[in-house]
Amino acid sequence: MEYRMEKLFPVYAMGLSKANVGGDVSLEILDSIVGDPIWDAVREEAKLEAEKEPILSSFLYASILSHDCLEQALAFVLANRLHNLTLLATQLMDIIGKVILNDRDIQRAIRLDMQAFKDRDPSCLSHCSVLLYLKGYHSLQSYRVAHALWNHGRKELALALQSRISEVFGVDIHPAAQIGEEILLDHATGVVIGETAVVGNRVSLMQGVTLGGSGKEIGDRHPKVAQGALIGASATILGNIKIGEGAMIAAGSLVLKDVPPHSMVAGIPARLIGHVHEQDPSLTMKHGTSKYQHAHHAFLQNHFIHI
């Protein structure tokens, strides 16, 4: 199945590098040739909003229109959300900007994530609003910076950033966790992702999701979520278990065992209630199809009605 993102911006977001076009072409020249549709959309939307709401014009100029690229604008937005009396906004902007501008994987991910929010969240008005207002996007991109710092041996700074992300956004992602791209953290409040957790590409997680350990064991102890999975609100997934590709976890479920690919599970503890026919339920975000609702209702009746 050809993924629609490749049609939207097939070159920039798909990570074209010097190796693809010849070693003598610089990234700056490459970017000017290729362009950046996501950044263009953000800027145009910001201009329109500044015209409609003059009271926001200074805010929009400082956050978006005064910057040369999405990386700089994102660094500005995150720094101004995360700063406090001892972590100054100017310091954070410098750190975040340097990390993003020197990491092509992050540059690709911030665009694919932004499009994921725009495509999958029906309340999302624009690419501009993702950048400015959605804390799920902010916490995810802040994690990406912390993850890069962690991998470069700057673990104390990465942990300090994790702490601020948790305080400001209510999202606690360990900087050592591995998270793919095209990710949606919808609403995001209360999301917890542990140190050895792995989240594949094109996954959607609702608010309150926990990818946690099951005790005090050390080592590889957190869930592995394959691509395309959809995890419902307040679902808790514990231990070094596998959530298969394209699986769907019902809201409020407690998952303690592996979940097969393209299956639906629900309950406490979660049990198999059906199968998913879509390639990536994370993209359609259909938590409540009639077949799923019927299966979930029957499951609850059979297991909880006589408590």
PDB file of C-alpha atoms in Angstrom:
ATOM      1  CA  MET A   1       0.000   0.000   0.000  1.00  0.00           C
ATOM      2  CA  GLU A   2       1.485   3.316  -1.041  1.00  0.00           C
ATOM      3  CA  TYR A   3       1.424   5.710   1.878  1.00  0.00           C
ATOM      4  CA  ARG A   4      -0.074   9.091   1.071  1.00  0.00           C
ATOM      5  CA  MET A   5       2.713  11.030   2.813  1.00  0.00           C
ATOM      6  CA  GLU A   6       5.039  10.017  -0.005  1.00  0.00           C
ATOM      7  CA  LYS A   7       2.708  11.767  -2.432  1.00  0.00           C
ATOM      8  CA  LEU A   8       2.484  14.904  -0.314  1.00  0.00           C
ATOM      9  CA  PHE A   9       6.175  15.671  -0.024  1.00  0.00           C
ATOM     10  CA  PRO A  10       8.144  12.795  -1.505  1.00  0.00           C
ATOM     11  CA  VAL A  11      11.630  14.327  -1.355  1.00  0.00           C
ATOM     12  CA  TYR A  12      12.201  16.466   1.714  1.00  0.00           C
ATOM     13  CA  ALA A  13      10.371  14.378   4.277  1.00  0.00           C
ATOM     14  CA  MET A  14      11.580  11.098   2.901  1.00  0.00           C
ATOM     15  CA  GLY A  15      15.091  12.046   3.941  1.00  0.00           C
ATOM     16  CA  LEU A  16      16.866  12.819   0.678  1.00  0.00           C
ATOM     17  CA  SER A  17      20.559  13.261   1.355  1.00  0.00           C
ATOM     18  CA  LYS A  18      23.716  14.076  -0.545  1.00  0.00           C
ATOM     19  CA  ALA A  19      24.170  10.393  -1.279  1.00  0.00           C
ATOM     20  CA  ASN A  20      21.007  10.413  -3.381  1.00  0.00           C
ATOM     21  CA  VAL A  21      21.984  13.298  -5.631  1.00  0.00           C
ATOM     22  CA  GLY A  22      25.784  13.314  -5.695  1.00  0.00           C
ATOM     23  CA  GLY A  23      28.358  14.156  -3.049  1.00  0.00           C
ATOM     24  CA  ASP A  24      29.132  17.660  -4.310  1.00  0.00           C
ATOM     25  CA  VAL A  25      25.657  19.042  -3.562  1.00  0.00           C
ATOM     26  CA  SER A  26      25.384  20.721  -0.143  1.00  0.00           C
ATOM     27  CA  LEU A  27      22.346  20.235   2.078  1.00  0.00           C
ATOM     28  CA  GLU A  28      21.640  23.982   1.908  1.00  0.00           C
ATOM     29  CA  ILE A  29      21.537  23.928  -1.894  1.00  0.00           C
ATOM     30  CA  LEU A  30      19.532  20.712  -1.815  1.00  0.00           C
ATOM     31  CA  ASP A  31      16.936  22.237   0.502  1.00  0.00           C
ATOM     32  CA  SER A  32      16.596  25.311  -1.699  1.00  0.00           C
ATOM     33  CA  ILE A  33      16.022  23.081  -4.741  1.00  0.00           C
ATOM     34  CA  VAL A  34      13.591  20.717  -3.068  1.00  0.00           C
ATOM     35  CA  GLY A  35      11.645  23.205  -0.979  1.00  0.00           C
ATOM     36  CA  ASP A  36       9.698  22.478   2.187  1.00  0.00           C
ATOM     37  CA  PRO A  37       5.917  22.177   1.691  1.00  0.00           C
ATOM     38  CA  ILE A  38       5.264  21.741   5.408  1.00  0.00           C
ATOM     39  CA  TRP A  39       7.121  24.935   6.353  1.00  0.00           C
ATOM     40  CA  ASP A  40       5.465  26.788   3.464  1.00  0.00           C
ATOM     41  CA  ALA A  41       2.052  25.703   4.755  1.00  0.00           C
ATOM     42  CA  VAL A  42       2.892  26.796   8.318  1.00  0.00           C
ATOM     43  CA  ARG A  43       4.019  30.246   7.144  1.00  0.00           C
ATOM     44  CA  GLU A  44       1.022  30.828   4.892  1.00  0.00           C
ATOM     45  CA  GLU A  45      -1.392  29.791   7.628  1.00  0.00           C
ATOM     46  CA  ALA A  46       0.377  32.094  10.106  1.00  0.00           C
ATOM     47  CA  LYS A  47       0.091  35.032   7.709  1.00  0.00           C
ATOM     48  CA  LEU A  48      -3.629  34.425   7.238  1.00  0.00           C
ATOM     49  CA  GLU A  49      -4.177  34.152  10.989  1.00  0.00           C
ATOM     50  CA  ALA A  50      -2.260  37.395  11.589  1.00  0.00           C
ATOM     51  CA  GLU A  51      -4.594  39.154   9.156  1.00  0.00           C
ATOM     52  CA  LYS A  52      -7.735  37.688  10.732  1.00  0.00           C
ATOM     53  CA  GLU A  53      -6.607  38.203  14.347  1.00  0.00           C
ATOM     54  CA  PRO A  54      -4.345  41.269  14.578  1.00  0.00           C
ATOM     55  CA  ILE A  55      -4.010  40.735  18.326  1.00  0.00           C
ATOM     56  CA  LEU A  56      -1.998  37.584  17.514  1.00  0.00           C
ATOM     57  CA  SER A  57       0.245  39.197  14.909  1.00  0.00           C
ATOM     58  CA  SER A  58       3.192  39.804  17.256  1.00  0.00           C
ATOM     59  CA  PHE A  59       2.916  36.283  18.656  1.00  0.00           C
ATOM     60  CA  LEU A  60       2.774  34.764  15.174  1.00  0.00           C
ATOM     61  CA  TYR A  61       5.678  36.863  13.964  1.00  0.00           C
ATOM     62  CA  ALA A  62       7.880  35.924  16.938  1.00  0.00           C
ATOM     63  CA  SER A  63       6.938  32.230  16.793  1.00  0.00           C
ATOM     64  CA  ILE A  64       6.886  31.619  13.044  1.00  0.00           C
ATOM     65  CA  LEU A  65       7.264  34.489  10.585  1.00  0.00           C
ATOM     66  CA  SER A  66      10.590  35.772  11.924  1.00  0.00           C
ATOM     67  CA  HIS A  67      12.257  32.378  11.389  1.00  0.00           C
ATOM     68  CA  ASP A  68      13.890  30.941   8.288  1.00  0.00           C
ATOM     69  CA  CYS A  69      12.856  27.311   8.695  1.00  0.00           C
ATOM     70  CA  LEU A  70      10.655  24.944  10.669  1.00  0.00           C
ATOM     71  CA  GLU A  71      13.608  23.834  12.795  1.00  0.00           C
ATOM     72  CA  GLN A  72      14.226  27.364  14.106  1.00  0.00           C
ATOM     73  CA  ALA A  73      10.540  28.016  14.728  1.00  0.00           C
ATOM     74  CA  LEU A  74      10.133  24.746  16.595  1.00  0.00           C
ATOM     75  CA  ALA A  75      13.178  25.459  18.750  1.00  0.00           C
ATOM     76  CA  PHE A  76      11.686  28.855  19.633  1.00  0.00           C
ATOM     77  CA  VAL A  77       8.278  27.390  20.498  1.00  0.00           C
ATOM     78  CA  LEU A  78       9.673  24.538  22.610  1.00  0.00           C
ATOM     79  CA  ALA A  79      12.148  26.764  24.444  1.00  0.00           C
ATOM     80  CA  ASN A  80       9.392  29.174  25.405  1.00  0.00           C
ATOM     81  CA  ARG A  81       7.193  26.333  26.642  1.00  0.00           C
ATOM     82  CA  LEU A  82       9.912  24.541  28.633  1.00  0.00           C
ATOM     83  CA  HIS A  83      11.944  27.332  30.210  1.00  0.00           C
ATOM     84  CA  ASN A  84      11.967  28.155  33.906  1.00  0.00           C
ATOM     85  CA  LEU A  85      14.044  30.329  36.247  1.00  0.00           C
ATOM     86  CA  THR A  86      17.131  28.144  35.908  1.00  0.00           C
ATOM     87  CA  LEU A  87      16.673  26.775  32.374  1.00  0.00           C
ATOM     88  CA  LEU A  88      16.535  29.978  30.378  1.00  0.00           C
ATOM     89  CA  ALA A  89      14.629  30.188  27.107  1.00  0.00           C
ATOM     90  CA  THR A  90      17.679  31.469  25.248  1.00  0.00           C
ATOM     91  CA  GLN A  91      19.777  28.544  26.478  1.00  0.00           C
ATOM     92  CA  LEU A  92      17.094  26.011  25.608  1.00  0.00           C
ATOM     93  CA  MET A  93      16.554  27.509  22.175  1.00  0.00           C
ATOM     94  CA  ASP A  94      20.273  27.235  21.466  1.00  0.00           C
ATOM     95  CA  ILE A  95      20.439  23.598  22.640  1.00  0.00           C
ATOM     96  CA  ILE A  96      17.259  22.498  20.891  1.00  0.00           C
ATOM     97  CA  GLY A  97      18.105  24.339  17.697  1.00  0.00           C
ATOM     98  CA  LYS A  98      21.584  22.817  17.459  1.00  0.00           C
ATOM     99  CA  VAL A  99      20.261  19.300  18.009  1.00  0.00           C
ATOM    100  CA  ILE A 100      17.513  19.572  15.401  1.00  0.00           C
ATOM    101  CA  LEU A 101      19.584  21.403  12.793  1.00  0.00           C
ATOM    102  CA  ASN A 102      22.301  18.736  12.996  1.00  0.00           C
ATOM    103  CA  ASP A 103      20.032  15.690  12.832  1.00  0.00           C
ATOM    104  CA  ARG A 104      18.392  14.868   9.512  1.00  0.00           C
ATOM    105  CA  ASP A 105      16.322  12.087  11.106  1.00  0.00           C
ATOM    106  CA  ILE A 106      14.726  14.566  13.506  1.00  0.00           C
ATOM    107  CA  GLN A 107      14.168  17.047  10.676  1.00  0.00           C
ATOM    108  CA  ARG A 108      12.280  14.360   8.799  1.00  0.00           C
ATOM    109  CA  ALA A 109      10.330  13.212  11.877  1.00  0.00           C
ATOM    110  CA  ILE A 110       9.091  16.670  12.918  1.00  0.00           C
ATOM    111  CA  ARG A 111       7.456  17.046   9.500  1.00  0.00           C
ATOM    112  CA  LEU A 112       5.973  13.557   9.337  1.00  0.00           C
ATOM    113  CA  ASP A 113       4.660  13.909  12.898  1.00  0.00           C
ATOM    114  CA  MET A 114       3.101  17.277  12.076  1.00  0.00           C
ATOM    115  CA  GLN A 115       1.297  15.810   9.095  1.00  0.00           C
ATOM    116  CA  ALA A 116       0.141  12.882  11.249  1.00  0.00           C
ATOM    117  CA  PHE A 117      -1.491  15.308  13.705  1.00  0.00           C
ATOM    118  CA  LYS A 118      -3.093  17.247  10.857  1.00  0.00           C
ATOM    119  CA  ASP A 119      -4.425  14.109   9.145  1.00  0.00           C
ATOM    120  CA  ARG A 120      -5.643  12.124  12.148  1.00  0.00           C
ATOM    121  CA  ASP A 121      -6.929  14.711  14.640  1.00  0.00           C
ATOM    122  CA  PRO A 122     -10.301  16.037  13.392  1.00  0.00           C
ATOM    123  CA  SER A 123     -10.063  19.024  15.737  1.00  0.00           C
ATOM    124  CA  CYS A 124      -6.725  20.136  14.272  1.00  0.00           C
ATOM    125  CA  LEU A 125      -7.262  23.325  12.272  1.00  0.00           C
ATOM    126  CA  SER A 126      -3.928  23.639  10.479  1.00  0.00           C
ATOM    127  CA  HIS A 127      -0.235  22.787  10.415  1.00  0.00           C
ATOM    128  CA  CYS A 128       0.330  26.131  12.128  1.00  0.00           C
ATOM    129  CA  SER A 129      -1.885  25.159  15.065  1.00  0.00           C
ATOM    130  CA  VAL A 130       0.034  21.890  15.493  1.00  0.00           C
ATOM    131  CA  LEU A 131       3.285  23.816  15.862  1.00  0.00           C
ATOM    132  CA  LEU A 132       1.879  26.463  18.183  1.00  0.00           C
ATOM    133  CA  TYR A 133      -0.673  24.795  20.403  1.00  0.00           C
ATOM    134  CA  LEU A 134      -0.696  20.977  20.509  1.00  0.00           C
ATOM    135  CA  LYS A 135       1.167  19.686  23.524  1.00  0.00           C
ATOM    136  CA  GLY A 136       1.183  16.156  22.131  1.00  0.00           C
ATOM    137  CA  TYR A 137       3.341  17.448  19.285  1.00  0.00           C
ATOM    138  CA  HIS A 138       5.436  19.607  21.631  1.00  0.00           C
ATOM    139  CA  SER A 139       6.135  16.753  24.039  1.00  0.00           C
ATOM    140  CA  LEU A 140       6.988  14.375  21.208  1.00  0.00           C
ATOM    141  CA  GLN A 141       9.489  16.734  19.573  1.00  0.00           C
ATOM    142  CA  SER A 142      10.992  17.649  22.955  1.00  0.00           C
ATOM    143  CA  TYR A 143      11.477  13.920  23.561  1.00  0.00           C
ATOM    144  CA  ARG A 144      13.263  13.639  20.203  1.00  0.00           C
ATOM    145  CA  VAL A 145      15.752  16.278  21.327  1.00  0.00           C
ATOM    146  CA  ALA A 146      16.234  14.564  24.704  1.00  0.00           C
ATOM    147  CA  HIS A 147      16.708  11.220  22.940  1.00  0.00           C
ATOM    148  CA  ALA A 148      19.440  12.687  20.730  1.00  0.00           C
ATOM    149  CA  LEU A 149      21.172  14.183  23.786  1.00  0.00           C
ATOM    150  CA  TRP A 150      20.959  10.819  25.568  1.00  0.00           C
ATOM    151  CA  ASN A 151      22.516   9.025  22.614  1.00  0.00           C
ATOM    152  CA  HIS A 152      25.344  11.574  22.533  1.00  0.00           C
ATOM    153  CA  GLY A 153      26.205  10.888  26.167  1.00  0.00           C
ATOM    154  CA  ARG A 154      24.587  14.034  27.595  1.00  0.00           C
ATOM    155  CA  LYS A 155      22.341  11.998  29.867  1.00  0.00           C
ATOM    156  CA  GLU A 156      21.941  14.485  32.718  1.00  0.00           C
ATOM    157  CA  LEU A 157      20.764  17.183  30.318  1.00  0.00           C
ATOM    158  CA  ALA A 158      18.430  14.684  28.664  1.00  0.00           C
ATOM    159  CA  LEU A 159      16.936  13.783  32.060  1.00  0.00           C
ATOM    160  CA  ALA A 160      16.563  17.458  32.974  1.00  0.00           C
ATOM    161  CA  LEU A 161      14.664  17.974  29.738  1.00  0.00           C
ATOM    162  CA  GLN A 162      12.511  14.912  30.438  1.00  0.00           C
ATOM    163  CA  SER A 163      11.628  16.370  33.828  1.00  0.00           C
ATOM    164  CA  ARG A 164      10.537  19.677  32.297  1.00  0.00           C
ATOM    165  CA  ILE A 165       8.518  17.891  29.592  1.00  0.00           C
ATOM    166  CA  SER A 166       6.690  15.978  32.314  1.00  0.00           C
ATOM    167  CA  GLU A 167       6.040  19.108  34.380  1.00  0.00           C
ATOM    168  CA  VAL A 168       4.880  21.295  31.497  1.00  0.00           C
ATOM    169  CA  PHE A 169       3.017  18.870  29.228  1.00  0.00           C
ATOM    170  CA  GLY A 170       2.028  16.045  31.581  1.00  0.00           C
ATOM    171  CA  VAL A 171       3.825  13.540  29.353  1.00  0.00           C
ATOM    172  CA  ASP A 172       6.642  11.378  30.716  1.00  0.00           C
ATOM    173  CA  ILE A 173       8.824   9.745  28.038  1.00  0.00           C
ATOM    174  CA  HIS A 174      12.203   8.390  29.054  1.00  0.00           C
ATOM    175  CA  PRO A 175      14.876   9.788  26.710  1.00  0.00           C
ATOM    176  CA  ALA A 176      16.249   6.284  26.049  1.00  0.00           C
ATOM    177  CA  ALA A 177      12.914   5.055  24.658  1.00  0.00           C
ATOM    178  CA  GLN A 178      12.825   4.462  20.913  1.00  0.00           C
ATOM    179  CA  ILE A 179       9.965   6.111  19.034  1.00  0.00           C
ATOM    180  CA  GLY A 180       9.474   6.039  15.272  1.00  0.00           C
ATOM    181  CA  GLU A 181       8.000   8.715  13.023  1.00  0.00           C
ATOM    182  CA  GLU A 182       4.498   9.659  11.864  1.00  0.00           C
ATOM    183  CA  ILE A 183       3.391   9.423  15.516  1.00  0.00           C
ATOM    184  CA  LEU A 184       0.232  10.908  17.014  1.00  0.00           C
ATOM    185  CA  LEU A 185      -0.073  11.602  20.749  1.00  0.00           C
ATOM    186  CA  ASP A 186      -3.707  12.696  20.793  1.00  0.00           C
ATOM    187  CA  HIS A 187      -4.396  14.998  23.761  1.00  0.00           C
ATOM    188  CA  ALA A 188      -1.304  13.364  25.315  1.00  0.00           C
ATOM    189  CA  THR A 189      -2.042  14.115  28.978  1.00  0.00           C
ATOM    190  CA  GLY A 190      -0.846  11.267  31.181  1.00  0.00           C
ATOM    191  CA  VAL A 191       1.130   9.377  28.534  1.00  0.00           C
ATOM    192  CA  VAL A 192       4.010   7.413  30.106  1.00  0.00           C
ATOM    193  CA  ILE A 193       6.634   5.591  28.003  1.00  0.00           C
ATOM    194  CA  GLY A 194       9.388   3.680  29.773  1.00  0.00           C
ATOM    195  CA  GLU A 195      13.120   3.456  29.184  1.00  0.00           C
ATOM    196  CA  THR A 196      13.263   0.319  27.037  1.00  0.00           C
ATOM    197  CA  ALA A 197       9.952   0.816  25.230  1.00  0.00           C
ATOM    198  CA  VAL A 198       9.910   0.797  21.434  1.00  0.00           C
ATOM    199  CA  VAL A 199       7.180   2.450  19.357  1.00  0.00           C
ATOM    200  CA  GLY A 200       7.143   1.817  15.615  1.00  0.00           C
ATOM    201  CA  ASN A 201       6.169   4.153  12.796  1.00  0.00           C
ATOM    202  CA  ARG A 202       2.603   5.363  12.224  1.00  0.00           C
ATOM    203  CA  VAL A 203       1.400   4.554  15.767  1.00  0.00           C
ATOM    204  CA  SER A 204      -1.391   6.560  17.416  1.00  0.00           C
ATOM    205  CA  LEU A 205      -1.631   6.787  21.213  1.00  0.00           C
ATOM    206  CA  MET A 206      -4.504   8.447  23.042  1.00  0.00           C
ATOM    207  CA  GLN A 207      -4.327  10.209  26.394  1.00  0.00           C
ATOM    208  CA  GLY A 208      -3.362   8.287  29.502  1.00  0.00           C
ATOM    209  CA  VAL A 209      -1.573   5.450  27.715  1.00  0.00           C
ATOM    210  CA  THR A 210       1.151   3.724  29.742  1.00  0.00           C
ATOM    211  CA  LEU A 211       3.930   1.638  28.212  1.00  0.00           C
ATOM    212  CA  GLY A 212       5.436   0.505  31.492  1.00  0.00           C
ATOM    213  CA  GLY A 213       7.376  -2.188  33.273  1.00  0.00           C
ATOM    214  CA  SER A 214       5.782  -4.896  35.385  1.00  0.00           C
ATOM    215  CA  GLY A 215       8.041  -4.732  38.420  1.00  0.00           C
ATOM    216  CA  LYS A 216      11.517  -3.819  39.634  1.00  0.00           C
ATOM    217  CA  GLU A 217      13.401  -5.902  37.109  1.00  0.00           C
ATOM    218  CA  ILE A 218      16.203  -4.256  35.167  1.00  0.00           C
ATOM    219  CA  GLY A 219      17.129  -4.596  31.514  1.00  0.00           C
ATOM    220  CA  ASP A 220      14.685  -4.852  28.619  1.00  0.00           C
ATOM    221  CA  ARG A 221      11.394  -4.567  30.477  1.00  0.00           C
ATOM    222  CA  HIS A 222       8.982  -2.389  28.480  1.00  0.00           C
ATOM    223  CA  PRO A 223       6.521  -3.004  25.610  1.00  0.00           C
ATOM    224  CA  LYS A 224       7.391  -3.093  21.911  1.00  0.00           C
ATOM    225  CA  VAL A 225       4.632  -1.561  19.777  1.00  0.00           C
ATOM    226  CA  ALA A 226       4.782  -2.365  16.062  1.00  0.00           C
ATOM    227  CA  GLN A 227       3.866   0.070  13.309  1.00  0.00           C
ATOM    228  CA  GLY A 228       0.299   1.097  12.606  1.00  0.00           C
ATOM    229  CA  ALA A 229      -1.065   0.179  16.047  1.00  0.00           C
ATOM    230  CA  LEU A 230      -3.874   2.204  17.636  1.00  0.00           C
ATOM    231  CA  ILE A 231      -3.852   2.364  21.448  1.00  0.00           C
ATOM    232  CA  GLY A 232      -6.989   3.690  23.150  1.00  0.00           C
ATOM    233  CA  ALA A 233      -7.274   6.153  26.015  1.00  0.00           C
ATOM    234  CA  SER A 234      -5.954   5.031  29.409  1.00  0.00           C
ATOM    235  CA  ALA A 235      -4.774   1.675  28.091  1.00  0.00           C
ATOM    236  CA  THR A 236      -1.992   0.192  30.224  1.00  0.00           C
ATOM    237  CA  ILE A 237       0.552  -2.115  28.596  1.00  0.00           C
ATOM    238  CA  LEU A 238       3.070  -3.674  30.966  1.00  0.00           C
ATOM    239  CA  GLY A 239       6.222  -5.691  30.550  1.00  0.00           C
ATOM    240  CA  ASN A 240       8.484  -6.714  27.696  1.00  0.00           C
ATOM    241  CA  ILE A 241       5.620  -7.794  25.443  1.00  0.00           C
ATOM    242  CA  LYS A 242       4.864  -7.260  21.773  1.00  0.00           C
ATOM    243  CA  ILE A 243       1.923  -5.349  20.335  1.00  0.00           C
ATOM    244  CA  GLY A 244       1.654  -6.594  16.776  1.00  0.00           C
ATOM    245  CA  GLU A 245       1.549  -4.534  13.615  1.00  0.00           C
ATOM    246  CA  GLY A 246      -1.819  -2.887  13.016  1.00  0.00           C
ATOM    247  CA  ALA A 247      -3.244  -4.022  16.363  1.00  0.00           C
ATOM    248  CA  MET A 248      -5.956  -2.124  18.242  1.00  0.00           C
ATOM    249  CA  ILE A 249      -6.036  -1.816  22.050  1.00  0.00           C
ATOM    250  CA  ALA A 250      -9.397  -0.757  23.495  1.00  0.00           C
ATOM    251  CA  ALA A 251      -9.611   2.182  25.875  1.00  0.00           C
ATOM    252  CA  GLY A 252      -9.011   1.270  29.510  1.00  0.00           C
ATOM    253  CA  SER A 253      -7.509  -2.136  28.775  1.00  0.00           C
ATOM    254  CA  LEU A 254      -4.757  -3.771  30.814  1.00  0.00           C
ATOM    255  CA  VAL A 255      -2.453  -5.660  28.455  1.00  0.00           C
ATOM    256  CA  LEU A 256      -0.078  -8.210  30.009  1.00  0.00           C
ATOM    257  CA  LYS A 257       0.531 -10.586  27.082  1.00  0.00           C
ATOM    258  CA  ASP A 258       1.599 -10.324  23.458  1.00  0.00           C
ATOM    259  CA  VAL A 259      -1.054  -9.035  21.062  1.00  0.00           C
ATOM    260  CA  PRO A 260      -1.040 -10.644  17.592  1.00  0.00           C
ATOM    261  CA  PRO A 261      -0.849  -8.409  14.499  1.00  0.00           C
ATOM    262  CA  HIS A 262      -4.142  -6.917  13.277  1.00  0.00           C
ATOM    263  CA  SER A 263      -6.112  -8.045  16.310  1.00  0.00           C
ATOM    264  CA  MET A 264      -8.380  -6.200  18.747  1.00  0.00           C
ATOM    265  CA  VAL A 265      -8.048  -6.716  22.489  1.00  0.00           C
ATOM    266  CA  ALA A 266     -10.070  -5.313  25.379  1.00  0.00           C
ATOM    267  CA  GLY A 267     -10.642  -5.766  29.075  1.00  0.00           C
ATOM    268  CA  ILE A 268      -8.803  -6.192  32.384  1.00  0.00           C
ATOM    269  CA  PRO A 269      -6.794  -8.227  31.670  1.00  0.00           C
ATOM    270  CA  ALA A 270      -7.107  -7.733  27.924  1.00  0.00           C
ATOM    271  CA  ARG A 271      -8.380 -10.582  25.771  1.00  0.00           C
ATOM    272  CA  LEU A 272      -8.793 -11.039  22.039  1.00  0.00           C
ATOM    273  CA  ILE A 273     -12.204  -9.798  20.869  1.00  0.00           C
ATOM    274  CA  GLY A 274     -11.766  -9.574  17.120  1.00  0.00           C
ATOM    275  CA  HIS A 275      -9.556  -8.773  14.182  1.00  0.00           C
ATOM    276  CA  VAL A 276      -8.639  -5.557  12.387  1.00  0.00           C
ATOM    277  CA  HIS A 277      -9.048  -5.543   8.632  1.00  0.00           C
ATOM    278  CA  GLU A 278      -7.338  -2.197   8.050  1.00  0.00           C
ATOM    279  CA  GLN A 279      -3.634  -2.059   7.249  1.00  0.00           C
ATOM    280  CA  ASP A 280      -2.992   0.706   9.806  1.00  0.00           C
ATOM    281  CA  PRO A 281      -5.897   1.447  12.202  1.00  0.00           C
ATOM    282  CA  SER A 282      -3.729   4.252  13.576  1.00  0.00           C
ATOM    283  CA  LEU A 283      -4.380   6.221  10.393  1.00  0.00           C
ATOM    284  CA  THR A 284      -8.171   5.905  10.333  1.00  0.00           C
ATOM    285  CA  MET A 285      -8.537   6.347  14.121  1.00  0.00           C
ATOM    286  CA  LYS A 286     -11.747   4.304  14.050  1.00  0.00           C
ATOM    287  CA  HIS A 287     -12.025   3.221  17.661  1.00  0.00           C
ATOM    288  CA  GLY A 288     -15.777   2.667  17.481  1.00  0.00           C
ATOM    289  CA  THR A 289     -16.756   0.811  14.315  1.00  0.00           C
ATOM    290  CA  SER A 290     -20.051  -1.055  14.711  1.00  0.00           C
ATOM    291  CA  LYS A 291     -18.322  -4.446  14.620  1.00  0.00           C
ATOM    292  CA  TYR A 292     -15.838  -3.368  17.255  1.00  0.00           C
ATOM    293  CA  GLN A 293     -18.549  -1.848  19.474  1.00  0.00           C
ATOM    294  CA  HIS A 294     -20.616  -5.034  19.286  1.00  0.00           C
ATOM    295  CA  ALA A 295     -17.652  -7.242  20.149  1.00  0.00           C
ATOM    296  CA  HIS A 296     -16.567  -4.967  22.987  1.00  0.00           C
ATOM    297  CA  HIS A 297     -20.120  -4.812  24.376  1.00  0.00           C
ATOM    298  CA  ALA A 298     -20.477  -8.594  24.243  1.00  0.00           C
ATOM    299  CA  PHE A 299     -17.130  -9.019  25.973  1.00  0.00           C
ATOM    300  CA  LEU A 300     -18.106  -6.652  28.794  1.00  0.00           C
ATOM    301  CA  GLN A 301     -21.453  -8.377  29.226  1.00  0.00           C
ATOM    302  CA  ASN A 302     -19.874 -11.827  29.408  1.00  0.00           C
ATOM    303  CA  HIS A 303     -17.103 -10.865  31.831  1.00  0.00           C
ATOM    304  CA  PHE A 304     -18.353  -7.995  33.996  1.00  0.00           C
ATOM    305  CA  ILE A 305     -22.154  -7.917  34.051  1.00  0.00           C
ATOM    306  CA  HIS A 306     -22.464 -10.349  36.973  1.00  0.00           C
ATOM    307  CA  ILE A 307     -19.852  -8.792  39.287  1.00  0.00           C
TER     308      ILE A 307
END
